[in-house]
Short mmCIF file of C-alpha atoms in Angstrom, two decimals:
data_model
loop_
_atom_site.label_atom_id
_atom_site.label_comp_id
_atom_site.label_asym_id
_atom_site.label_seq_id
_atom_site.Cartn_x
_atom_site.Cartn_y
_atom_site.Cartn_z
CA MET E 1132 0.00 0.00 0.00
CA ALA E 1133 3.02 2.24 -0.40
CA LEU E 1134 1.77 3.74 -3.64
CA PRO E 1135 -1.54 5.17 -2.48
CA MET E 1136 0.08 6.36 0.76
CA GLU E 1137 2.82 8.18 -1.08
CA PHE E 1138 0.32 9.76 -3.47
CA PHE E 1139 -2.12 10.90 -0.82
CA THR E 1140 0.65 12.32 1.34
CA ALA E 1141 1.77 14.32 -1.69
CA VAL E 1142 -1.80 15.45 -2.42
CA ALA E 1143 -2.00 16.85 1.08
CA VAL E 1144 0.94 19.18 0.49
CA HIS E 1145 0.88 19.99 -3.27
CA PRO E 1146 -2.00 22.17 -4.51
CA PHE E 1147 -1.31 21.17 -8.15
CA LEU E 1148 -2.07 17.56 -7.23
CA GLN E 1149 -5.26 18.62 -5.48
CA TYR E 1150 -6.38 20.41 -8.65
CA ALA E 1151 -5.42 17.38 -10.73
CA LEU E 1152 -7.37 15.10 -8.43
CA ALA E 1153 -10.41 17.38 -8.57
CA GLY E 1154 -10.13 17.55 -12.38
CA SER E 1155 -10.05 13.79 -12.76
CA LEU E 1156 -13.04 13.38 -10.44
CA LEU E 1157 -14.97 15.94 -12.47
CA ALA E 1158 -14.12 14.00 -15.61
CA ALA E 1159 -15.29 10.74 -14.05
CA LEU E 1160 -18.55 12.28 -12.91
CA GLY E 1161 -19.37 13.67 -16.35
CA CYS E 1162 -18.27 10.53 -18.18
CA GLY E 1163 -20.44 8.45 -15.87
CA VAL E 1164 -23.56 10.34 -16.95
CA ILE E 1165 -22.82 10.99 -20.64
CA GLY E 1166 -20.78 7.85 -21.35
CA PRO E 1167 -23.63 5.32 -21.10
CA PHE E 1168 -25.60 7.24 -23.73
CA VAL E 1169 -22.57 7.37 -26.03
CA VAL E 1170 -22.13 3.61 -25.61
CA VAL E 1171 -25.74 2.46 -26.03
CA ARG E 1172 -26.30 4.82 -28.98
CA ARG E 1173 -23.00 3.74 -30.51
CA MET E 1174 -21.85 7.33 -30.85
CA SER E 1175 -18.16 6.68 -30.13
CA TYR E 1176 -17.01 7.61 -33.59
CA LEU E 1177 -19.04 10.78 -33.42
CA ALA E 1178 -17.57 11.68 -30.04
CA GLY E 1179 -14.11 11.00 -31.50
CA GLY E 1180 -14.84 13.41 -34.35
CA VAL E 1181 -15.97 16.15 -31.98
CA ALA E 1182 -12.90 15.54 -29.80
CA HIS E 1183 -10.39 15.88 -32.62
CA SER E 1184 -12.11 18.89 -34.18
CA VAL E 1185 -11.51 20.71 -30.90
CA LEU E 1186 -7.88 21.22 -31.93
CA GLY E 1187 -9.08 23.67 -34.57
CA GLY E 1188 -10.70 25.90 -31.96
CA MET E 1189 -7.71 25.68 -29.66
CA GLY E 1190 -5.32 26.57 -32.49
CA VAL E 1191 -7.35 29.62 -33.53
CA ALA E 1192 -7.69 30.78 -29.92
CA TYR E 1193 -3.97 30.36 -29.37
CA PHE E 1194 -3.19 32.30 -32.57
CA LEU E 1195 -5.42 35.15 -31.38
CA GLY E 1196 -3.84 35.09 -27.94
CA ARG E 1197 -7.04 33.92 -26.25
CA ASP E 1198 -7.70 31.08 -23.81
CA PRO E 1199 -7.54 27.79 -25.74
CA LEU E 1200 -10.26 26.33 -23.50
CA TRP E 1201 -12.78 28.80 -24.91
CA GLY E 1202 -11.60 27.92 -28.41
CA ALA E 1203 -12.10 24.25 -27.58
CA LEU E 1204 -15.61 24.87 -26.27
CA ILE E 1205 -16.69 26.83 -29.34
CA ALA E 1206 -15.16 24.27 -31.72
CA ALA E 1207 -16.77 21.32 -29.91
CA VAL E 1208 -20.23 22.86 -29.94
CA VAL E 1209 -19.91 23.93 -33.59
CA ALA E 1210 -18.78 20.43 -34.56
CA ALA E 1211 -21.73 18.89 -32.70
CA LEU E 1212 -24.17 21.26 -34.39
CA ILE E 1213 -22.71 20.58 -37.85
CA ILE E 1214 -22.91 16.82 -37.41
CA GLY E 1215 -26.33 16.86 -35.74
CA GLY E 1216 -27.79 19.49 -38.06
CA ALA E 1217 -26.57 17.84 -41.21
CA ARG E 1218 -28.09 14.55 -40.16
CA ARG E 1219 -31.39 16.28 -39.67
CA TYR E 1220 -31.55 18.22 -42.90
CA VAL E 1221 -29.29 16.36 -45.29
CA HIS E 1222 -29.40 12.62 -45.71
CA HIS E 1223 -25.69 12.26 -46.12
CA ASP E 1224 -23.57 9.45 -44.89
CA ARG E 1225 -22.91 10.44 -41.33
CA ASP E 1226 -19.58 8.61 -41.05
CA THR E 1227 -18.15 10.58 -43.96
CA LEU E 1228 -19.28 13.85 -42.43
CA ILE E 1229 -17.72 12.95 -39.06
CA SER E 1230 -14.44 12.04 -40.75
CA ALA E 1231 -14.41 15.41 -42.50
CA VAL E 1232 -15.13 17.37 -39.31
CA TRP E 1233 -12.50 15.30 -37.50
CA ALA E 1234 -9.70 15.93 -40.01
CA VAL E 1235 -10.56 19.52 -40.92
CA GLY E 1236 -10.60 20.49 -37.25
CA MET E 1237 -7.13 19.07 -36.73
CA ALA E 1238 -5.78 20.62 -39.93
CA VAL E 1239 -7.06 24.07 -38.92
CA GLY E 1240 -5.51 23.64 -35.48
CA VAL E 1241 -2.10 22.66 -36.80
CA LEU E 1242 -2.05 25.54 -39.33
CA PHE E 1243 -2.96 28.21 -36.79
CA MET E 1244 -0.49 26.88 -34.25
CA ALA E 1245 2.27 26.96 -36.84
CA ARG E 1246 1.51 30.63 -37.55
CA ALA E 1247 1.05 31.61 -33.92
CA PRO E 1248 3.48 34.22 -32.65
CA GLY E 1249 6.01 33.31 -30.00
CA TYR E 1250 7.40 29.95 -29.05
CA GLY E 1251 5.99 26.63 -30.19
CA THR E 1252 2.69 25.71 -28.61
CA ASP E 1253 2.27 22.78 -26.32
CA LEU E 1254 0.67 20.58 -28.97
CA LEU E 1255 1.41 17.43 -27.01
CA GLY E 1256 -0.48 18.83 -24.03
CA TYR E 1257 -3.61 19.26 -26.16
CA LEU E 1258 -3.25 15.83 -27.69
CA PHE E 1259 -2.46 13.84 -24.57
CA GLY E 1260 -3.66 16.01 -21.70
CA ASP E 1261 -2.04 18.19 -19.08
CA ILE E 1262 -3.81 17.26 -15.91
CA LEU E 1263 -0.94 18.52 -13.74
CA LEU E 1264 -1.34 22.00 -15.24
CA ILE E 1265 -4.94 22.42 -14.10
CA ASP E 1266 -5.25 25.58 -12.02
CA PRO E 1267 -8.19 26.91 -9.98
CA HIS E 1268 -9.37 29.06 -12.91
CA LYS E 1269 -9.51 26.06 -15.26
CA LEU E 1270 -11.09 23.97 -12.56
CA VAL E 1271 -14.00 26.40 -12.26
CA PHE E 1272 -14.41 26.42 -16.04
CA LEU E 1273 -14.41 22.61 -16.21
CA GLY E 1274 -16.70 22.38 -13.19
CA VAL E 1275 -19.30 24.63 -14.80
CA LEU E 1276 -19.27 22.63 -18.06
CA ASP E 1277 -19.44 19.38 -16.17
CA ALA E 1278 -22.33 20.52 -13.99
CA LEU E 1279 -24.19 21.84 -17.03
CA ALA E 1280 -23.82 18.56 -18.94
CA VAL E 1281 -24.79 16.42 -15.96
CA CYS E 1282 -27.77 18.55 -14.91
CA VAL E 1283 -29.22 18.88 -18.41
CA LEU E 1284 -28.91 15.18 -19.07
CA LEU E 1285 -30.43 14.13 -15.76
CA ALA E 1286 -33.24 16.70 -16.05
CA GLY E 1287 -34.15 15.51 -19.54
CA TYR E 1288 -33.29 11.89 -18.77
CA ARG E 1289 -36.65 10.48 -19.76
CA ALA E 1290 -36.68 12.27 -23.11
CA PHE E 1291 -33.03 11.49 -23.91
CA LEU E 1292 -33.63 7.86 -23.02
CA ALA E 1293 -36.74 7.68 -25.22
CA VAL E 1294 -34.91 9.08 -28.25
CA ALA E 1295 -31.89 6.86 -27.64
CA PHE E 1296 -34.14 3.80 -27.38
CA ASP E 1297 -36.67 4.26 -30.18
CA GLU E 1298 -36.61 7.55 -32.03
CA GLU E 1299 -39.66 6.87 -34.20
CA PHE E 1300 -41.86 6.07 -31.24
CA ALA E 1301 -40.61 9.15 -29.39
CA ARG E 1302 -41.61 11.23 -32.42
CA VAL E 1303 -45.06 9.69 -32.48
CA ARG E 1304 -45.39 10.69 -28.82
CA GLY E 1305 -44.77 14.28 -29.82
CA LEU E 1306 -41.19 14.65 -28.56
CA PRO E 1307 -38.92 17.11 -30.44
CA THR E 1308 -36.57 14.30 -31.40
CA GLY E 1309 -34.39 16.38 -33.72
CA TRP E 1310 -33.64 18.90 -30.99
CA LEU E 1311 -33.08 16.21 -28.40
CA GLU E 1312 -30.56 14.58 -30.71
CA ILE E 1313 -28.69 17.85 -31.22
CA GLY E 1314 -28.93 18.49 -27.47
CA LEU E 1315 -27.30 15.15 -26.66
CA LEU E 1316 -24.50 15.86 -29.14
CA THR E 1317 -23.93 19.25 -27.50
CA LEU E 1318 -23.68 17.61 -24.07
CA VAL E 1319 -21.11 15.20 -25.50
CA ALA E 1320 -19.24 18.25 -26.83
CA LEU E 1321 -19.18 19.84 -23.34
CA MET E 1322 -17.81 16.63 -21.87
CA VAL E 1323 -15.15 16.50 -24.58
CA VAL E 1324 -13.84 19.91 -23.51
CA VAL E 1325 -13.58 18.76 -19.89
CA LEU E 1326 -11.74 15.62 -20.96
CA VAL E 1327 -9.30 17.39 -23.29
CA GLN E 1328 -7.73 19.00 -20.26
CA VAL E 1329 -7.55 15.76 -18.30
CA VAL E 1330 -6.41 13.13 -20.80
CA GLY E 1331 -6.09 15.02 -24.10
CA LEU E 1332 -8.17 14.90 -27.22
CA ILE E 1333 -6.70 11.68 -28.59
CA LEU E 1334 -7.11 9.63 -25.43
CA LEU E 1335 -10.41 10.99 -24.14
CA ILE E 1336 -12.61 8.61 -26.09
CA ALA E 1337 -11.42 5.74 -23.90
CA LEU E 1338 -12.33 7.54 -20.67
CA LEU E 1339 -15.71 8.54 -22.10
CA THR E 1340 -16.75 5.09 -23.29
CA LEU E 1341 -14.86 2.30 -21.51
CA PRO E 1342 -16.14 2.81 -17.94
CA ALA E 1343 -19.70 2.91 -19.35
CA ALA E 1344 -19.05 -0.17 -21.45
CA MET E 1345 -17.73 -2.00 -18.39
CA ALA E 1346 -20.82 -1.00 -16.43
CA GLY E 1347 -22.98 -2.28 -19.29
CA GLN E 1348 -21.37 -5.70 -18.97
CA HIS E 1349 -22.58 -6.07 -15.40
CA VAL E 1350 -25.87 -4.19 -14.95
CA ARG E 1351 -29.14 -4.40 -16.87
CA THR E 1352 -30.31 -0.82 -17.27
CA ILE E 1353 -28.85 2.43 -18.47
CA GLY E 1354 -29.97 4.00 -15.20
CA ALA E 1355 -27.75 1.57 -13.28
CA MET E 1356 -24.88 2.08 -15.73
CA ILE E 1357 -24.62 5.74 -14.67
CA PRO E 1358 -23.51 5.33 -11.02
CA VAL E 1359 -21.41 2.26 -11.80
CA SER E 1360 -19.49 3.96 -14.58
CA MET E 1361 -19.05 7.06 -12.41
CA ALA E 1362 -17.49 4.96 -9.66
CA LEU E 1363 -15.29 3.02 -12.10
CA GLY E 1364 -14.17 6.22 -13.81
CA ALA E 1365 -13.29 7.86 -10.49
CA LEU E 1366 -11.40 4.84 -9.20
CA LEU E 1367 -9.44 4.33 -12.41
CA SER E 1368 -8.54 7.93 -13.06
CA VAL E 1369 -7.38 8.50 -9.48
CA GLY E 1370 -5.45 5.22 -9.67
CA GLY E 1371 -3.87 6.32 -12.93
CA LEU E 1372 -3.02 9.73 -11.56
CA ALA E 1373 -1.40 8.21 -8.47
CA THR E 1374 0.66 5.78 -10.55
CA ALA E 1375 1.75 8.55 -12.86
CA TYR E 1376 2.82 10.74 -9.95
CA VAL E 1377 4.70 8.06 -8.04
CA TYR E 1378 6.56 6.65 -11.08
CA ASP E 1379 6.86 10.00 -12.86
CA MET E 1380 4.91 8.99 -15.98
CA PRO E 1381 2.57 11.02 -18.26
CA ALA E 1382 -0.74 11.13 -16.38
CA GLY E 1383 -3.17 10.98 -19.33
CA ALA E 1384 -1.58 7.91 -20.85
CA THR E 1385 -1.31 6.16 -17.48
CA ILE E 1386 -5.00 6.76 -16.73
CA ILE E 1387 -5.99 5.37 -20.11
CA LEU E 1388 -3.90 2.22 -19.61
CA TRP E 1389 -5.53 1.66 -16.22
CA VAL E 1390 -8.92 1.99 -17.88
CA ALA E 1391 -7.92 -0.40 -20.65
CA VAL E 1392 -6.65 -3.07 -18.25
CA ALA E 1393 -9.84 -2.78 -16.20
CA TYR E 1394 -11.89 -3.14 -19.38
CA LEU E 1395 -10.05 -6.35 -20.25
CA VAL E 1396 -10.63 -7.78 -16.78
CA SER E 1397 -14.28 -6.75 -16.87
CA SER E 1398 -14.78 -8.34 -20.30
CA ALA E 1399 -13.19 -11.56 -19.09
CA LEU E 1400 -15.46 -11.64 -16.02
CA SER E 1401 -18.52 -10.97 -18.12
CA TRP E 1402 -17.50 -13.64 -20.64
CA ARG E 1403 -16.95 -16.18 -17.88
CA ARG E 1404 -20.34 -15.44 -16.40
CA LEU E 1405 -22.03 -15.89 -19.77
CA GLN E 1406 -20.23 -19.20 -20.28
CA GLY E 1407 -21.22 -20.34 -16.82
CA ALA E 1408 -24.85 -19.37 -17.28
CA MET N 288 -75.13 13.58 -35.08
CA GLU N 289 -72.78 11.08 -36.70
CA ALA N 290 -69.52 10.79 -34.77
CA VAL N 291 -66.42 12.04 -36.55
CA PRO N 292 -64.58 9.13 -38.28
CA ALA N 293 -61.59 7.70 -36.47
CA ILE N 294 -59.52 7.75 -39.65
CA GLU N 295 -60.38 9.47 -42.89
CA VAL N 296 -58.10 9.16 -45.91
CA ARG N 297 -59.18 11.15 -48.98
CA GLY N 298 -57.46 10.87 -52.35
CA VAL N 299 -53.99 10.41 -50.88
CA TRP N 300 -50.91 10.08 -53.06
CA PHE N 301 -47.42 9.36 -51.85
CA ALA N 302 -44.07 8.69 -53.53
CA TYR N 303 -40.63 7.75 -52.24
CA GLY N 304 -38.21 9.53 -54.53
CA GLY N 305 -39.86 9.19 -57.93
CA VAL N 306 -41.64 5.92 -57.18
CA THR N 307 -45.35 6.22 -56.48
CA VAL N 308 -46.26 4.03 -53.54
CA LEU N 309 -49.82 5.17 -52.94
CA GLU N 310 -52.16 6.44 -55.61
CA ASP N 311 -55.52 8.03 -54.89
CA VAL N 312 -56.20 6.06 -51.72
CA HIS N 313 -59.54 6.44 -49.96
CA LEU N 314 -60.38 4.89 -46.62
CA THR N 315 -62.83 5.68 -43.85
CA VAL N 316 -62.60 3.91 -40.51
CA ARG N 317 -65.44 4.70 -38.12
CA GLN N 318 -64.90 4.87 -34.40
CA GLY N 319 -65.07 1.50 -32.70
CA GLU N 320 -64.38 -0.56 -35.80
CA PHE N 321 -61.77 -3.32 -36.01
CA TRP N 322 -60.07 -3.25 -39.41
CA GLY N 323 -57.53 -5.45 -41.09
CA LEU N 324 -55.35 -3.89 -43.78
CA VAL N 325 -53.97 -6.55 -46.09
CA GLY N 326 -52.02 -6.67 -49.31
CA PRO N 327 -48.75 -7.87 -50.79
CA ASN N 328 -45.32 -6.76 -49.57
CA GLY N 329 -44.38 -3.38 -50.95
CA GLY N 330 -48.05 -2.59 -51.40
CA GLY N 331 -47.78 0.54 -49.26
CA LYS N 332 -49.40 -0.72 -46.05
CA SER N 333 -46.68 0.55 -43.72
CA THR N 334 -46.48 3.80 -45.65
CA LEU N 335 -50.20 4.37 -45.15
CA LEU N 336 -49.80 3.83 -41.40
CA LYS N 337 -46.95 6.32 -41.26
CA LEU N 338 -49.10 8.84 -43.10
CA ILE N 339 -51.91 8.30 -40.60
CA LEU N 340 -49.39 8.87 -37.79
CA GLY N 341 -48.11 12.03 -39.45
CA LEU N 342 -44.60 10.60 -39.72
CA LEU N 343 -44.89 11.16 -43.48
CA ARG N 344 -46.87 13.79 -45.37
CA PRO N 345 -49.01 12.96 -48.39
CA ALA N 346 -47.95 14.47 -51.72
CA ARG N 347 -51.63 15.03 -52.47
CA GLY N 348 -54.87 14.38 -50.67
CA ARG N 349 -55.99 14.77 -47.11
CA ILE N 350 -55.86 12.72 -43.95
CA ARG N 351 -57.89 13.38 -40.82
CA VAL N 352 -57.62 11.42 -37.60
CA LEU N 353 -60.51 12.01 -35.22
CA GLY N 354 -61.24 15.06 -37.37
CA MET N 355 -57.77 16.53 -36.82
CA PRO N 356 -54.57 16.67 -38.86
CA PRO N 357 -52.46 13.57 -38.04
CA GLU N 358 -49.76 15.53 -36.16
CA ARG N 359 -52.36 16.90 -33.77
CA ALA N 360 -54.16 13.60 -33.26
CA ARG N 361 -50.96 11.64 -32.60
CA LEU N 362 -51.30 11.56 -28.86
CA GLN N 363 -54.67 9.78 -29.22
CA VAL N 364 -53.08 7.04 -31.31
CA GLY N 365 -51.23 3.98 -30.00
CA TYR N 366 -48.67 2.66 -32.47
CA VAL N 367 -47.08 -0.78 -32.64
CA PRO N 368 -44.34 -0.68 -35.27
CA GLN N 369 -43.44 -3.58 -37.54
CA PHE N 370 -39.73 -3.77 -36.92
CA ALA N 371 -39.03 -2.43 -33.51
CA GLY N 372 -36.80 0.58 -34.03
CA PHE N 373 -34.47 -0.41 -31.21
CA ARG N 374 -31.66 -2.83 -30.55
CA ARG N 375 -32.60 -5.99 -28.70
CA ASP N 376 -29.55 -5.63 -26.44
CA PHE N 377 -30.46 -2.10 -25.31
CA PRO N 378 -30.09 -2.10 -21.50
CA ILE N 379 -33.66 -1.46 -20.43
CA LEU N 380 -36.36 -3.35 -18.54
CA VAL N 381 -39.86 -4.10 -19.83
CA ARG N 382 -41.55 -1.69 -17.41
CA ALA N 383 -39.41 1.23 -18.62
CA VAL N 384 -40.26 0.41 -22.24
CA VAL N 385 -43.97 0.35 -21.50
CA ALA N 386 -43.60 3.63 -19.57
CA MET N 387 -42.46 5.33 -22.77
CA GLY N 388 -46.07 5.19 -23.84
CA ARG N 389 -46.70 7.89 -21.21
CA LEU N 390 -44.40 10.37 -22.95
CA GLY N 391 -46.20 13.40 -24.22
CA ARG N 392 -48.94 13.07 -21.59
CA GLY N 393 -47.42 15.16 -18.82
CA PRO N 394 -44.27 17.11 -17.96
CA LEU N 395 -41.07 15.69 -19.41
CA ILE N 396 -39.06 16.52 -16.31
CA GLY N 397 -39.43 15.01 -12.88
CA PRO N 398 -40.64 11.63 -11.66
CA TRP N 399 -43.60 9.81 -13.21
CA ARG N 400 -46.93 10.81 -11.69
CA GLY N 401 -49.10 8.27 -9.90
CA ARG N 402 -51.58 8.07 -12.77
CA ASP N 403 -48.76 7.43 -15.22
CA ARG N 404 -47.56 4.52 -13.13
CA ALA N 405 -51.12 3.20 -12.83
CA ALA N 406 -51.60 3.39 -16.61
CA VAL N 407 -48.35 1.49 -17.17
CA GLU N 408 -49.39 -1.30 -14.80
CA ALA N 409 -52.85 -1.49 -16.38
CA ALA N 410 -51.37 -1.66 -19.89
CA MET N 411 -49.01 -4.47 -18.86
CA ARG N 412 -51.89 -6.43 -17.37
CA GLU N 413 -54.00 -5.97 -20.46
CA ALA N 414 -51.25 -7.13 -22.81
CA GLU N 415 -50.42 -9.96 -20.39
CA VAL N 416 -46.84 -8.95 -19.77
CA GLU N 417 -47.04 -7.95 -16.10
CA GLY N 418 -44.95 -11.00 -15.19
CA LEU N 419 -42.16 -9.75 -17.44
CA ALA N 420 -41.96 -6.25 -15.94
CA GLU N 421 -38.49 -6.67 -14.42
CA ARG N 422 -36.98 -8.53 -17.38
CA PRO N 423 -34.49 -6.89 -19.75
CA ILE N 424 -35.95 -6.76 -23.25
CA GLY N 425 -33.01 -8.76 -24.59
CA SER N 426 -34.25 -11.83 -22.71
CA LEU N 427 -37.74 -11.91 -24.28
CA SER N 428 -39.05 -14.19 -27.01
CA GLY N 429 -40.45 -12.62 -30.18
CA GLY N 430 -44.03 -13.06 -29.01
CA GLN N 431 -43.31 -11.60 -25.58
CA LEU N 432 -41.55 -8.58 -27.09
CA GLN N 433 -44.47 -8.00 -29.42
CA ARG N 434 -46.89 -8.00 -26.48
CA VAL N 435 -44.61 -5.54 -24.68
CA LEU N 436 -44.91 -3.22 -27.69
CA VAL N 437 -48.69 -3.59 -27.55
CA ALA N 438 -48.52 -2.68 -23.84
CA ARG N 439 -46.41 0.38 -24.67
CA ALA N 440 -49.05 1.47 -27.18
CA LEU N 441 -51.84 0.85 -24.63
CA ALA N 442 -50.04 2.89 -21.99
CA THR N 443 -50.75 5.92 -24.17
CA GLU N 444 -54.47 5.35 -23.37
CA PRO N 445 -55.24 5.60 -27.08
CA ARG N 446 -58.58 5.96 -28.82
CA ILE N 447 -57.09 4.36 -31.92
CA LEU N 448 -54.61 1.50 -32.08
CA LEU N 449 -52.46 1.04 -35.19
CA LEU N 450 -50.45 -2.17 -35.53
CA ASP N 451 -48.02 -2.92 -38.34
CA GLU N 452 -47.62 -6.69 -38.89
CA PRO N 453 -47.68 -7.43 -35.16
CA THR N 454 -47.20 -11.13 -35.76
CA ALA N 455 -44.68 -11.15 -38.62
CA ASN N 456 -41.83 -12.66 -36.63
CA ILE N 457 -43.53 -14.90 -34.12
CA ASP N 458 -44.96 -18.40 -34.02
CA GLN N 459 -48.66 -19.32 -34.39
CA ARG N 460 -49.24 -19.62 -30.69
CA GLY N 461 -47.88 -16.11 -30.16
CA GLU N 462 -49.97 -14.86 -33.06
CA ARG N 463 -53.13 -16.21 -31.48
CA ASP N 464 -52.21 -14.68 -28.09
CA ILE N 465 -51.78 -11.24 -29.65
CA PHE N 466 -55.05 -11.38 -31.56
CA ASP N 467 -56.93 -12.57 -28.47
CA VAL N 468 -55.64 -9.46 -26.72
CA LEU N 469 -56.70 -7.31 -29.69
CA ARG N 470 -60.17 -8.83 -29.79
CA ARG N 471 -60.71 -7.76 -26.18
CA LEU N 472 -59.37 -4.28 -26.87
CA ALA N 473 -61.61 -3.90 -29.92
CA GLU N 474 -64.57 -3.65 -27.57
CA ARG N 475 -63.46 -0.21 -26.47
CA MET N 476 -61.22 1.27 -29.16
CA THR N 477 -60.74 1.57 -32.90
CA ILE N 478 -58.12 -0.82 -34.24
CA LEU N 479 -56.39 -0.96 -37.61
CA VAL N 480 -54.02 -3.88 -37.98
CA VAL N 481 -51.76 -4.47 -40.97
CA SER N 482 -51.20 -8.07 -41.93
CA HIS N 483 -50.16 -10.22 -44.85
CA ASP N 484 -52.22 -13.13 -43.58
CA ILE N 485 -55.80 -12.44 -44.55
CA ALA N 486 -57.05 -15.93 -43.77
CA PHE N 487 -55.89 -15.61 -40.19
CA ILE N 488 -57.02 -12.08 -39.42
CA SER N 489 -60.44 -12.59 -40.99
CA GLN N 490 -61.37 -14.65 -37.93
CA TYR N 491 -60.89 -11.55 -35.82
CA VAL N 492 -61.48 -8.31 -37.72
CA GLN N 493 -64.84 -6.88 -38.79
CA ARG N 494 -63.68 -5.23 -41.99
CA VAL N 495 -60.84 -5.65 -44.40
CA ALA N 496 -59.15 -3.18 -46.70
CA CYS N 497 -56.79 -4.34 -49.38
CA LEU N 498 -53.98 -2.10 -50.43
CA ASN N 499 -51.84 -2.84 -53.41
CA ARG N 500 -49.50 -0.06 -54.33
CA THR N 501 -51.92 1.97 -56.33
CA LEU N 502 -55.39 1.11 -55.26
CA LEU N 503 -57.33 0.43 -52.19
CA CYS N 504 -60.65 -1.31 -52.13
CA HIS N 505 -62.60 -1.97 -49.04
CA ALA N 506 -65.69 -3.66 -47.87
CA THR N 507 -68.55 -1.37 -47.10
CA ASP N 508 -70.50 -4.28 -45.70
CA ALA N 509 -69.43 -6.55 -42.93
CA LEU N 510 -66.89 -9.17 -43.92
CA THR N 511 -68.12 -12.35 -45.61
CA PRO N 512 -66.15 -15.13 -47.30
CA GLU N 513 -67.41 -13.91 -50.71
CA SER N 514 -66.40 -10.29 -50.20
CA LEU N 515 -63.07 -11.49 -48.87
CA GLU N 516 -62.48 -13.50 -52.02
CA ARG N 517 -63.47 -10.58 -54.18
CA LEU N 518 -61.33 -8.08 -52.29
CA TYR N 519 -58.17 -10.07 -52.20
CA GLY N 520 -58.55 -11.33 -55.74
CA ALA N 521 -59.31 -8.08 -57.52
CA PRO N 522 -56.15 -6.11 -56.89
CA VAL N 523 -53.95 -9.04 -57.79
CA ARG N 524 -55.58 -9.22 -61.21
CA ALA N 525 -55.33 -5.48 -61.57
CA ILE N 526 -51.58 -5.70 -61.10
CA ALA N 527 -51.34 -8.56 -63.57
CA HIS N 528 -53.02 -6.38 -66.22
CA ARG N 529 -50.76 -3.48 -65.45
CA HIS N 530 -47.56 -5.27 -66.41
#
């Protein structure tokens, strides 16, 4: 038990670790609520597209000397609206559209960063996360996004669930299914911005989907998946953070590997249970 | 005063892309009647249901449901789709599926009201699925799932029930179970059921309409073996002449 002891002793004295811990718990909370919807609706690819397009907004914000987090937020919401809106009004192949948004966002980001004045930007931080650089200002920003995503989803839970389950029936019951769809995408976009800071835009898809997928292997309803994936996400991201601190490894990557190992174990358990049944 | 018809379809045309699916269709279903809608695959039966639900709009013609445009009458209509629009492995229990029939009745936010919960329990009893309430939908047989979808439609407390091939993917025993449920329901609501199996549904329904792509004929009198023969035979010959 040396590892947790060493980590928690350090947390007690280093504010940057306290902020990092708070950031990873915020991420776990949000992923626990949004993740199950992403998993059951099979929206992972879409979430990946929104995540990567965020680089465009961060690049432009950096070029203009503004806060990259605001750039990320604007880019994520715009990407969600483009993908959701196009699906509603144009009957194009959605995968192709997501691929385009994904790649164009990254291309824009790289171009603007290359032209940005001053020293080279911390591209790696955007791609793989910079959880140890979270400060109180960022924490408030992430907390507000997180709370917004969680509250909206829980408030509209019944409607979001109905559209996720059977869109045609929801429409017959008079629900504004198009708007609910775009709303869900926007909530995913908010979560993406929180996660970019914690694990980076390349790795975040694992933290968004794998805890929910693990929960889905062991409980029978989406309502039960939410608390289970929250708890799993919190446990794994704090575990990853502690490991990264103690062994001096990149935190984002370490968290993701913890999540991946847990997913393997969970899949094996679930497979064994199915065989036994 | 004559009650307003449950469903009134007047000179309706509809095309997917350039292909005409429905051509000058007329149909009047009075309140309280139990109708079967039969015809070959691709004959436009499901399309007509979607028009009645307001999910599609006719290119020409007019549809009234309980005297209202379909979009406004929707909440009075219980719908049982042909292919359930959901994945069988979706993590949800039967009771939550049936509860979706209550959507659109009250506020979308907050817990279900007592009368919503009561309507859900009553609908499950009526469709004989109350014993399955705590089961995930992935564990149900085809017949059980179909009855759950009937329960979901009943939870809406509809005045009209529309069913699209409710027995297409289930065995004969399950088919009989569903139609026994429908026969009971027909005593208090209007029912329109789409089927490809006219011989079977004719034991249950009062009237039959036959839809074959471009024309609809229907019995104005109660169903008899002769009218049945005539109805189902005529459109088939009409198609044969067409090609």
